[in-house]
mmCIF file with all atom_site columns, C-alpha atoms in Angstrom:
data_model
loop_
_atom_site.group_PDB
_atom_site.id
_atom_site.type_symbol
_atom_site.label_atom_id
_atom_site.label_alt_id
_atom_site.label_comp_id
_atom_site.label_asym_id
_atom_site.label_entity_id
_atom_site.label_seq_id
_atom_site.pdbx_PDB_ins_code
_atom_site.Cartn_x
_atom_site.Cartn_y
_atom_site.Cartn_z
_atom_site.occupancy
_atom_site.B_iso_or_equiv
_atom_site.pdbx_formal_charge
_atom_site.auth_seq_id
_atom_site.auth_comp_id
_atom_site.auth_asym_id
_atom_site.auth_atom_id
_atom_site.pdbx_PDB_model_num
ATOM 1   C CA . LYS A 1 1   ? -14.235 0.700   -16.126 1.00 55.00 ? 60  LYS A CA 1
ATOM 2   C CA . LYS A 1 2   ? -13.803 -3.155  -16.535 1.00 52.00 ? 61  LYS A CA 1
ATOM 3   C CA . GLU A 1 3   ? -14.473 -2.044  -20.278 1.00 55.00 ? 62  GLU A CA 1
ATOM 4   C CA . GLY A 1 4   ? -12.398 -5.071  -21.712 1.00 55.00 ? 63  GLY A CA 1
ATOM 5   C CA . ARG A 1 5   ? -10.389 -8.370  -20.818 1.00 61.00 ? 64  ARG A CA 1
ATOM 6   C CA . VAL A 1 6   ? -6.784  -7.623  -21.026 1.00 76.00 ? 65  VAL A CA 1
ATOM 7   C CA . PRO A 1 7   ? -5.492  -9.830  -18.098 1.00 81.00 ? 66  PRO A CA 1
ATOM 8   C CA . VAL A 1 8   ? -2.777  -8.729  -15.612 1.00 86.00 ? 67  VAL A CA 1
ATOM 9   C CA . VAL A 1 9   ? -0.590  -11.223 -14.665 1.00 86.00 ? 68  VAL A CA 1
ATOM 10  C CA . VAL A 1 10  ? 1.484   -9.756  -11.442 1.00 87.00 ? 69  VAL A CA 1
ATOM 11  C CA . ALA A 1 11  ? 5.178   -11.637 -10.522 1.00 86.00 ? 70  ALA A CA 1
ATOM 12  C CA . GLY A 1 12  ? 7.934   -11.040 -8.695  1.00 84.00 ? 71  GLY A CA 1
ATOM 13  C CA . GLU A 1 13  ? 7.154   -9.490  -4.945  1.00 84.00 ? 72  GLU A CA 1
ATOM 14  C CA . THR A 1 14  ? 3.424   -9.378  -5.048  1.00 81.00 ? 73  THR A CA 1
ATOM 15  C CA . LYS A 1 15  ? 3.212   -8.120  -1.681  1.00 84.00 ? 74  LYS A CA 1
ATOM 16  C CA . PHE A 1 16  ? 3.911   -4.283  -3.149  1.00 89.00 ? 75  PHE A CA 1
ATOM 17  C CA . PHE A 1 17  ? 0.691   -5.235  -5.026  1.00 88.00 ? 76  PHE A CA 1
ATOM 18  C CA . GLU A 1 18  ? -2.395  -2.842  -4.515  1.00 90.00 ? 77  GLU A CA 1
ATOM 19  C CA . ALA A 1 19  ? -5.248  -4.971  -5.743  1.00 86.00 ? 78  ALA A CA 1
ATOM 20  C CA . ARG A 1 20  ? -7.746  -2.437  -4.939  1.00 88.00 ? 79  ARG A CA 1
ATOM 21  C CA . LEU A 1 21  ? -6.618  -0.193  -7.414  1.00 91.00 ? 80  LEU A CA 1
ATOM 22  C CA . TRP A 1 22  ? -6.773  -2.773  -10.235 1.00 90.00 ? 81  TRP A CA 1
ATOM 23  C CA . ASN A 1 23  ? -9.574  -3.906  -9.494  1.00 87.00 ? 82  ASN A CA 1
ATOM 24  C CA . ASP A 1 24  ? -11.574 -0.773  -10.538 1.00 84.00 ? 83  ASP A CA 1
ATOM 25  C CA . TYR A 1 25  ? -9.624  -1.163  -14.074 1.00 87.00 ? 84  TYR A CA 1
ATOM 26  C CA . PHE A 1 26  ? -9.482  -4.731  -15.224 1.00 85.00 ? 85  PHE A CA 1
ATOM 27  C CA . LYS A 1 27  ? -11.608 -7.535  -14.398 1.00 78.00 ? 86  LYS A CA 1
ATOM 28  C CA . GLU A 1 28  ? -9.271  -10.401 -14.540 1.00 79.00 ? 87  GLU A CA 1
ATOM 29  C CA . ILE A 1 29  ? -6.197  -10.371 -12.347 1.00 80.00 ? 88  ILE A CA 1
ATOM 30  C CA . PHE A 1 30  ? -3.604  -13.517 -12.068 1.00 78.00 ? 89  PHE A CA 1
ATOM 31  C CA . ALA A 1 31  ? -0.802  -14.190 -10.061 1.00 73.00 ? 90  ALA A CA 1
ATOM 32  C CA . GLU A 1 32  ? 1.811   -15.528 -11.797 1.00 66.00 ? 91  GLU A CA 1
ATOM 33  C CA . SER A 1 33  ? 3.446   -16.386 -8.300  1.00 58.00 ? 92  SER A CA 1
ATOM 34  C CA . SER A 1 34  ? 2.276   -19.037 -6.024  1.00 50.00 ? 93  SER A CA 1
ATOM 35  C CA . HIS A 1 35  ? 3.508   -16.999 -3.560  1.00 50.00 ? 94  HIS A CA 1
ATOM 36  C CA . ALA A 1 36  ? 0.989   -14.482 -3.764  1.00 49.00 ? 95  ALA A CA 1
ATOM 37  C CA . GLY A 1 37  ? -1.745  -13.723 -1.802  1.00 48.00 ? 96  GLY A CA 1
ATOM 38  C CA . ASP A 1 38  ? -4.741  -11.527 -2.297  1.00 46.00 ? 97  ASP A CA 1
ATOM 39  C CA . GLY A 1 39  ? -6.680  -13.995 -3.804  1.00 44.00 ? 98  GLY A CA 1
ATOM 40  C CA . LEU A 1 40  ? -5.458  -13.620 -7.028  1.00 48.00 ? 99  LEU A CA 1
ATOM 41  C CA . VAL A 1 41  ? -5.883  -15.980 -9.643  1.00 46.00 ? 100 VAL A CA 1
ATOM 42  C CA . TYR A 1 42  ? -2.993  -18.714 -10.511 1.00 52.00 ? 101 TYR A CA 1
ATOM 43  C CA . ASN A 1 43  ? -4.233  -20.335 -13.612 1.00 58.00 ? 102 ASN A CA 1
ATOM 44  C CA . TYR A 1 44  ? -3.746  -17.351 -15.853 1.00 63.00 ? 103 TYR A CA 1
ATOM 45  C CA . GLU A 1 45  ? -3.113  -20.041 -18.601 1.00 61.00 ? 104 GLU A CA 1
ATOM 46  C CA . ASN A 1 46  ? -6.761  -20.763 -19.068 1.00 62.00 ? 105 ASN A CA 1
ATOM 47  C CA . TYR A 1 47  ? -7.291  -16.887 -20.441 1.00 65.00 ? 106 TYR A CA 1
ATOM 48  C CA . PHE A 1 48  ? -5.494  -17.950 -23.365 1.00 64.00 ? 107 PHE A CA 1
ATOM 49  C CA . GLU A 1 49  ? -7.628  -20.604 -24.334 1.00 64.00 ? 108 GLU A CA 1
ATOM 50  C CA . GLY A 1 50  ? -9.950  -19.336 -26.558 1.00 61.00 ? 109 GLY A CA 1
ATOM 51  C CA . HIS A 1 51  ? -8.291  -16.576 -27.969 1.00 60.00 ? 110 HIS A CA 1
ATOM 52  C CA . SER A 1 52  ? -6.317  -16.352 -31.303 1.00 58.00 ? 111 SER A CA 1
ATOM 53  C CA . ASN A 1 53  ? -2.728  -14.896 -30.915 1.00 54.00 ? 112 ASN A CA 1
ATOM 54  C CA . SER A 1 54  ? -4.346  -12.091 -33.020 1.00 52.00 ? 113 SER A CA 1
ATOM 55  C CA . ASP A 1 55  ? -6.625  -10.639 -30.111 1.00 69.00 ? 114 ASP A CA 1
ATOM 56  C CA . ALA A 1 56  ? -4.933  -11.635 -27.413 1.00 73.00 ? 115 ALA A CA 1
ATOM 57  C CA . THR A 1 57  ? -3.460  -8.533  -24.614 1.00 83.00 ? 116 THR A CA 1
ATOM 58  C CA . ALA A 1 58  ? -1.592  -9.912  -21.817 1.00 86.00 ? 117 ALA A CA 1
ATOM 59  C CA . ILE A 1 59  ? -0.672  -7.393  -19.315 1.00 92.00 ? 118 ILE A CA 1
ATOM 60  C CA . ILE A 1 60  ? 2.482   -8.491  -16.667 1.00 92.00 ? 119 ILE A CA 1
ATOM 61  C CA . ALA A 1 61  ? 3.170   -6.271  -13.734 1.00 93.00 ? 120 ALA A CA 1
ATOM 62  C CA . VAL A 1 62  ? 6.426   -6.987  -12.078 1.00 92.00 ? 121 VAL A CA 1
ATOM 63  C CA . PHE A 1 63  ? 7.440   -6.374  -8.532  1.00 91.00 ? 122 PHE A CA 1
ATOM 64  C CA . SER A 1 64  ? 10.660  -5.594  -6.705  1.00 87.00 ? 123 SER A CA 1
ATOM 65  C CA . GLU A 1 65  ? 12.748  -4.050  -3.989  1.00 79.00 ? 124 GLU A CA 1
ATOM 66  C CA . THR A 1 66  ? 15.179  -2.105  -5.195  1.00 68.00 ? 125 THR A CA 1
ATOM 67  C CA . ARG A 1 67  ? 18.414  -3.736  -4.417  1.00 63.00 ? 126 ARG A CA 1
ATOM 68  C CA . ALA A 1 68  ? 21.447  -0.758  -5.485  1.00 58.00 ? 127 ALA A CA 1
ATOM 69  C CA . TRP A 1 69  ? 24.468  -3.126  -6.077  1.00 57.00 ? 128 TRP A CA 1
ATOM 70  C CA . LYS A 1 70  ? 23.076  -6.710  -5.489  1.00 59.00 ? 129 LYS A CA 1
ATOM 71  C CA . GLY A 1 71  ? 23.539  -7.911  -9.059  1.00 57.00 ? 130 GLY A CA 1
ATOM 72  C CA . ILE A 1 72  ? 20.092  -9.418  -8.982  1.00 57.00 ? 131 ILE A CA 1
ATOM 73  C CA . SER A 1 73  ? 17.269  -7.904  -10.937 1.00 59.00 ? 132 SER A CA 1
ATOM 74  C CA . GLY A 1 74  ? 14.021  -9.074  -9.053  1.00 68.00 ? 133 GLY A CA 1
ATOM 75  C CA . ILE A 1 75  ? 12.891  -12.322 -10.323 1.00 76.00 ? 134 ILE A CA 1
ATOM 76  C CA . ASP A 1 76  ? 14.289  -15.538 -10.423 1.00 76.00 ? 135 ASP A CA 1
ATOM 77  C CA . ASP A 1 77  ? 15.032  -17.395 -13.633 1.00 79.00 ? 136 ASP A CA 1
ATOM 78  C CA . ASN A 1 78  ? 11.702  -19.683 -13.569 1.00 79.00 ? 137 ASN A CA 1
ATOM 79  C CA . GLU A 1 79  ? 9.568   -16.631 -12.809 1.00 81.00 ? 138 GLU A CA 1
ATOM 80  C CA . GLY A 1 80  ? 11.102  -14.895 -15.745 1.00 83.00 ? 139 GLY A CA 1
ATOM 81  C CA . ARG A 1 81  ? 10.213  -18.519 -18.100 1.00 83.00 ? 140 ARG A CA 1
ATOM 82  C CA . GLU A 1 82  ? 6.827   -18.404 -16.959 1.00 81.00 ? 141 GLU A CA 1
ATOM 83  C CA . ILE A 1 83  ? 6.678   -14.598 -17.989 1.00 85.00 ? 142 ILE A CA 1
ATOM 84  C CA . LEU A 1 84  ? 7.998   -15.155 -21.289 1.00 86.00 ? 143 LEU A CA 1
ATOM 85  C CA . LYS A 1 85  ? 4.981   -18.201 -21.773 1.00 83.00 ? 144 LYS A CA 1
ATOM 86  C CA . ILE A 1 86  ? 2.387   -15.822 -21.703 1.00 83.00 ? 145 ILE A CA 1
ATOM 87  C CA . ILE A 1 87  ? 4.393   -13.127 -23.637 1.00 86.00 ? 146 ILE A CA 1
ATOM 88  C CA . ASN A 1 88  ? 4.519   -15.740 -26.400 1.00 85.00 ? 147 ASN A CA 1
ATOM 89  C CA . LYS A 1 89  ? 0.891   -16.577 -26.073 1.00 81.00 ? 148 LYS A CA 1
ATOM 90  C CA . ALA A 1 90  ? -0.291  -13.326 -25.929 1.00 84.00 ? 149 ALA A CA 1
ATOM 91  C CA . HIS A 1 91  ? -0.494  -11.369 -29.507 1.00 83.00 ? 150 HIS A CA 1
ATOM 92  C CA . ASN A 1 92  ? 0.320   -7.924  -27.627 1.00 89.00 ? 151 ASN A CA 1
ATOM 93  C CA . SER A 1 93  ? 2.183   -7.660  -24.332 1.00 92.00 ? 152 SER A CA 1
ATOM 94  C CA . ILE A 1 94  ? 3.367   -4.946  -22.170 1.00 95.00 ? 153 ILE A CA 1
ATOM 95  C CA . VAL A 1 95  ? 5.671   -5.571  -19.131 1.00 95.00 ? 154 VAL A CA 1
ATOM 96  C CA . ILE A 1 96  ? 5.578   -3.515  -16.521 1.00 96.00 ? 155 ILE A CA 1
ATOM 97  C CA . SER A 1 97  ? 8.715   -3.165  -13.376 1.00 94.00 ? 156 SER A CA 1
ATOM 98  C CA . PHE A 1 98  ? 7.725   -1.608  -10.426 1.00 95.00 ? 157 PHE A CA 1
ATOM 99  C CA . GLY A 1 99  ? 11.010  -1.507  -8.481  1.00 91.00 ? 158 GLY A CA 1
ATOM 100 C CA . SER A 1 100 ? 13.961  -2.020  -10.458 1.00 88.00 ? 159 SER A CA 1
ATOM 101 C CA . PRO A 1 101 ? 14.308  -1.221  -14.417 1.00 90.00 ? 160 PRO A CA 1
ATOM 102 C CA . TYR A 1 102 ? 16.667  -4.117  -15.071 1.00 88.00 ? 161 TYR A CA 1
ATOM 103 C CA . ILE A 1 103 ? 13.471  -6.785  -14.917 1.00 89.00 ? 162 ILE A CA 1
ATOM 104 C CA . LEU A 1 104 ? 13.165  -5.427  -18.324 1.00 92.00 ? 163 LEU A CA 1
ATOM 105 C CA . ARG A 1 105 ? 16.184  -6.567  -19.661 1.00 89.00 ? 164 ARG A CA 1
ATOM 106 C CA . HIS A 1 106 ? 14.579  -10.285 -19.593 1.00 89.00 ? 165 HIS A CA 1
ATOM 107 C CA . PHE A 1 107 ? 11.731  -9.304  -22.068 1.00 91.00 ? 166 PHE A CA 1
ATOM 108 C CA . LYS A 1 108 ? 13.377  -7.086  -25.320 1.00 89.00 ? 167 LYS A CA 1
ATOM 109 C CA . ASP A 1 109 ? 11.053  -8.636  -27.629 1.00 88.00 ? 168 ASP A CA 1
ATOM 110 C CA . VAL A 1 110 ? 7.762   -7.076  -25.850 1.00 93.00 ? 169 VAL A CA 1
ATOM 111 C CA . ASP A 1 111 ? 5.598   -4.404  -27.177 1.00 94.00 ? 170 ASP A CA 1
ATOM 112 C CA . ILE A 1 112 ? 5.768   -2.036  -24.384 1.00 94.00 ? 171 ILE A CA 1
ATOM 113 C CA . LEU A 1 113 ? 7.875   -2.162  -21.456 1.00 95.00 ? 172 LEU A CA 1
ATOM 114 C CA . ILE A 1 114 ? 7.408   0.308   -18.796 1.00 96.00 ? 173 ILE A CA 1
ATOM 115 C CA . ALA A 1 115 ? 9.770   1.163   -15.751 1.00 95.00 ? 174 ALA A CA 1
ATOM 116 C CA . ALA A 1 116 ? 7.922   2.630   -13.026 1.00 95.00 ? 175 ALA A CA 1
ATOM 117 C CA . TYR A 1 117 ? 10.868  2.860   -10.771 1.00 90.00 ? 176 TYR A CA 1
ATOM 118 C CA . ASP A 1 118 ? 8.447   2.181   -7.750  1.00 92.00 ? 177 ASP A CA 1
ATOM 119 C CA . SER A 1 119 ? 5.582   0.076   -5.856  1.00 93.00 ? 178 SER A CA 1
ATOM 120 C CA . ASN A 1 120 ? 3.736   2.843   -3.774  1.00 94.00 ? 179 ASN A CA 1
ATOM 121 C CA . GLU A 1 121 ? 0.116   2.822   -4.606  1.00 95.00 ? 180 GLU A CA 1
ATOM 122 C CA . TYR A 1 122 ? 0.202   6.476   -6.176  1.00 96.00 ? 181 TYR A CA 1
ATOM 123 C CA . VAL A 1 123 ? 2.711   4.950   -8.535  1.00 96.00 ? 182 VAL A CA 1
ATOM 124 C CA . GLN A 1 124 ? 0.356   1.926   -9.409  1.00 96.00 ? 183 GLN A CA 1
ATOM 125 C CA . LYS A 1 125 ? -2.227  4.400   -9.655  1.00 96.00 ? 184 LYS A CA 1
ATOM 126 C CA . ALA A 1 126 ? -0.187  6.854   -12.464 1.00 96.00 ? 185 ALA A CA 1
ATOM 127 C CA . VAL A 1 127 ? 0.597   3.592   -14.040 1.00 96.00 ? 186 VAL A CA 1
ATOM 128 C CA . ILE A 1 128 ? -3.283  2.815   -14.399 1.00 95.00 ? 187 ILE A CA 1
ATOM 129 C CA . LYS A 1 129 ? -4.096  6.028   -15.641 1.00 94.00 ? 188 LYS A CA 1
ATOM 130 C CA . CYS A 1 130 ? -1.721  6.145   -18.388 1.00 95.00 ? 189 CYS A CA 1
ATOM 131 C CA . LEU A 1 131 ? -2.569  2.439   -19.582 1.00 93.00 ? 190 LEU A CA 1
ATOM 132 C CA . TYR A 1 132 ? -6.143  3.947   -19.729 1.00 90.00 ? 191 TYR A CA 1
ATOM 133 C CA . GLY A 1 133 ? -5.279  7.392   -21.409 1.00 92.00 ? 192 GLY A CA 1
ATOM 134 C CA . GLU A 1 134 ? -6.318  8.824   -18.517 1.00 94.00 ? 193 GLU A CA 1
ATOM 135 C CA . LEU A 1 135 ? -2.770  10.335  -18.188 1.00 95.00 ? 194 LEU A CA 1
ATOM 136 C CA . ASP A 1 136 ? 0.207   10.764  -20.201 1.00 95.00 ? 195 ASP A CA 1
ATOM 137 C CA . PHE A 1 137 ? 3.701   8.467   -19.740 1.00 93.00 ? 196 PHE A CA 1
ATOM 138 C CA . LYS A 1 138 ? 6.295   11.085  -19.440 1.00 91.00 ? 197 LYS A CA 1
ATOM 139 C CA . GLY A 1 139 ? 10.122  10.639  -18.619 1.00 88.00 ? 198 GLY A CA 1
ATOM 140 C CA . ARG A 1 140 ? 13.344  9.417   -19.355 1.00 87.00 ? 199 ARG A CA 1
ATOM 141 C CA . MET A 1 141 ? 15.181  6.553   -18.274 1.00 86.00 ? 200 MET A CA 1
ATOM 142 C CA . PRO A 1 142 ? 17.950  7.895   -16.219 1.00 86.00 ? 201 PRO A CA 1
ATOM 143 C CA . VAL A 1 143 ? 20.183  4.708   -16.842 1.00 87.00 ? 202 VAL A CA 1
ATOM 144 C CA . LYS A 1 144 ? 20.440  2.370   -19.763 1.00 88.00 ? 203 LYS A CA 1
ATOM 145 C CA . ILE A 1 145 ? 18.948  -1.081  -20.361 1.00 87.00 ? 204 ILE A CA 1
ATOM 146 C CA . GLU A 1 146 ? 21.462  -3.582  -22.033 1.00 86.00 ? 205 GLU A CA 1
ATOM 147 C CA . PHE A 1 147 ? 19.388  -6.536  -23.659 1.00 82.00 ? 206 PHE A CA 1
ATOM 148 C CA . PRO A 1 148 ? 21.238  -9.818  -24.057 1.00 80.00 ? 207 PRO A CA 1
ATOM 149 C CA . THR A 1 149 ? 21.976  -10.756 -27.431 1.00 73.00 ? 208 THR A CA 1
#
């Protein structure tokens, strides 16, 4: 598969990231956080050098545990700022929340927002297949996401 050069940036609680699933489809997988493991490359910023804003696309996969009634979104402010830097450098951007859908409220200017609600390997594989057009995205948000103004 690995046809394009679309990078995937993994953020949040990367212990849920199933690298073997993503490696079949994507050439370049980077970690936003220094806490990430699995041999992920940390210096994603080099990807954008040599790409004009007219052709750079980024997929940001954010992993989190759902914490009902805790009032937290699953990513800290620093990580959110780093993700926004990536979004601003890319012409097209996709943010996928594997866990809490409320993470998406931090990224209102993204081209595509996807709430996957879980991070198990079946959900990750389904999202990857949807991104490649092998499956259709289906579903409705059971919650309303309030974007800050």
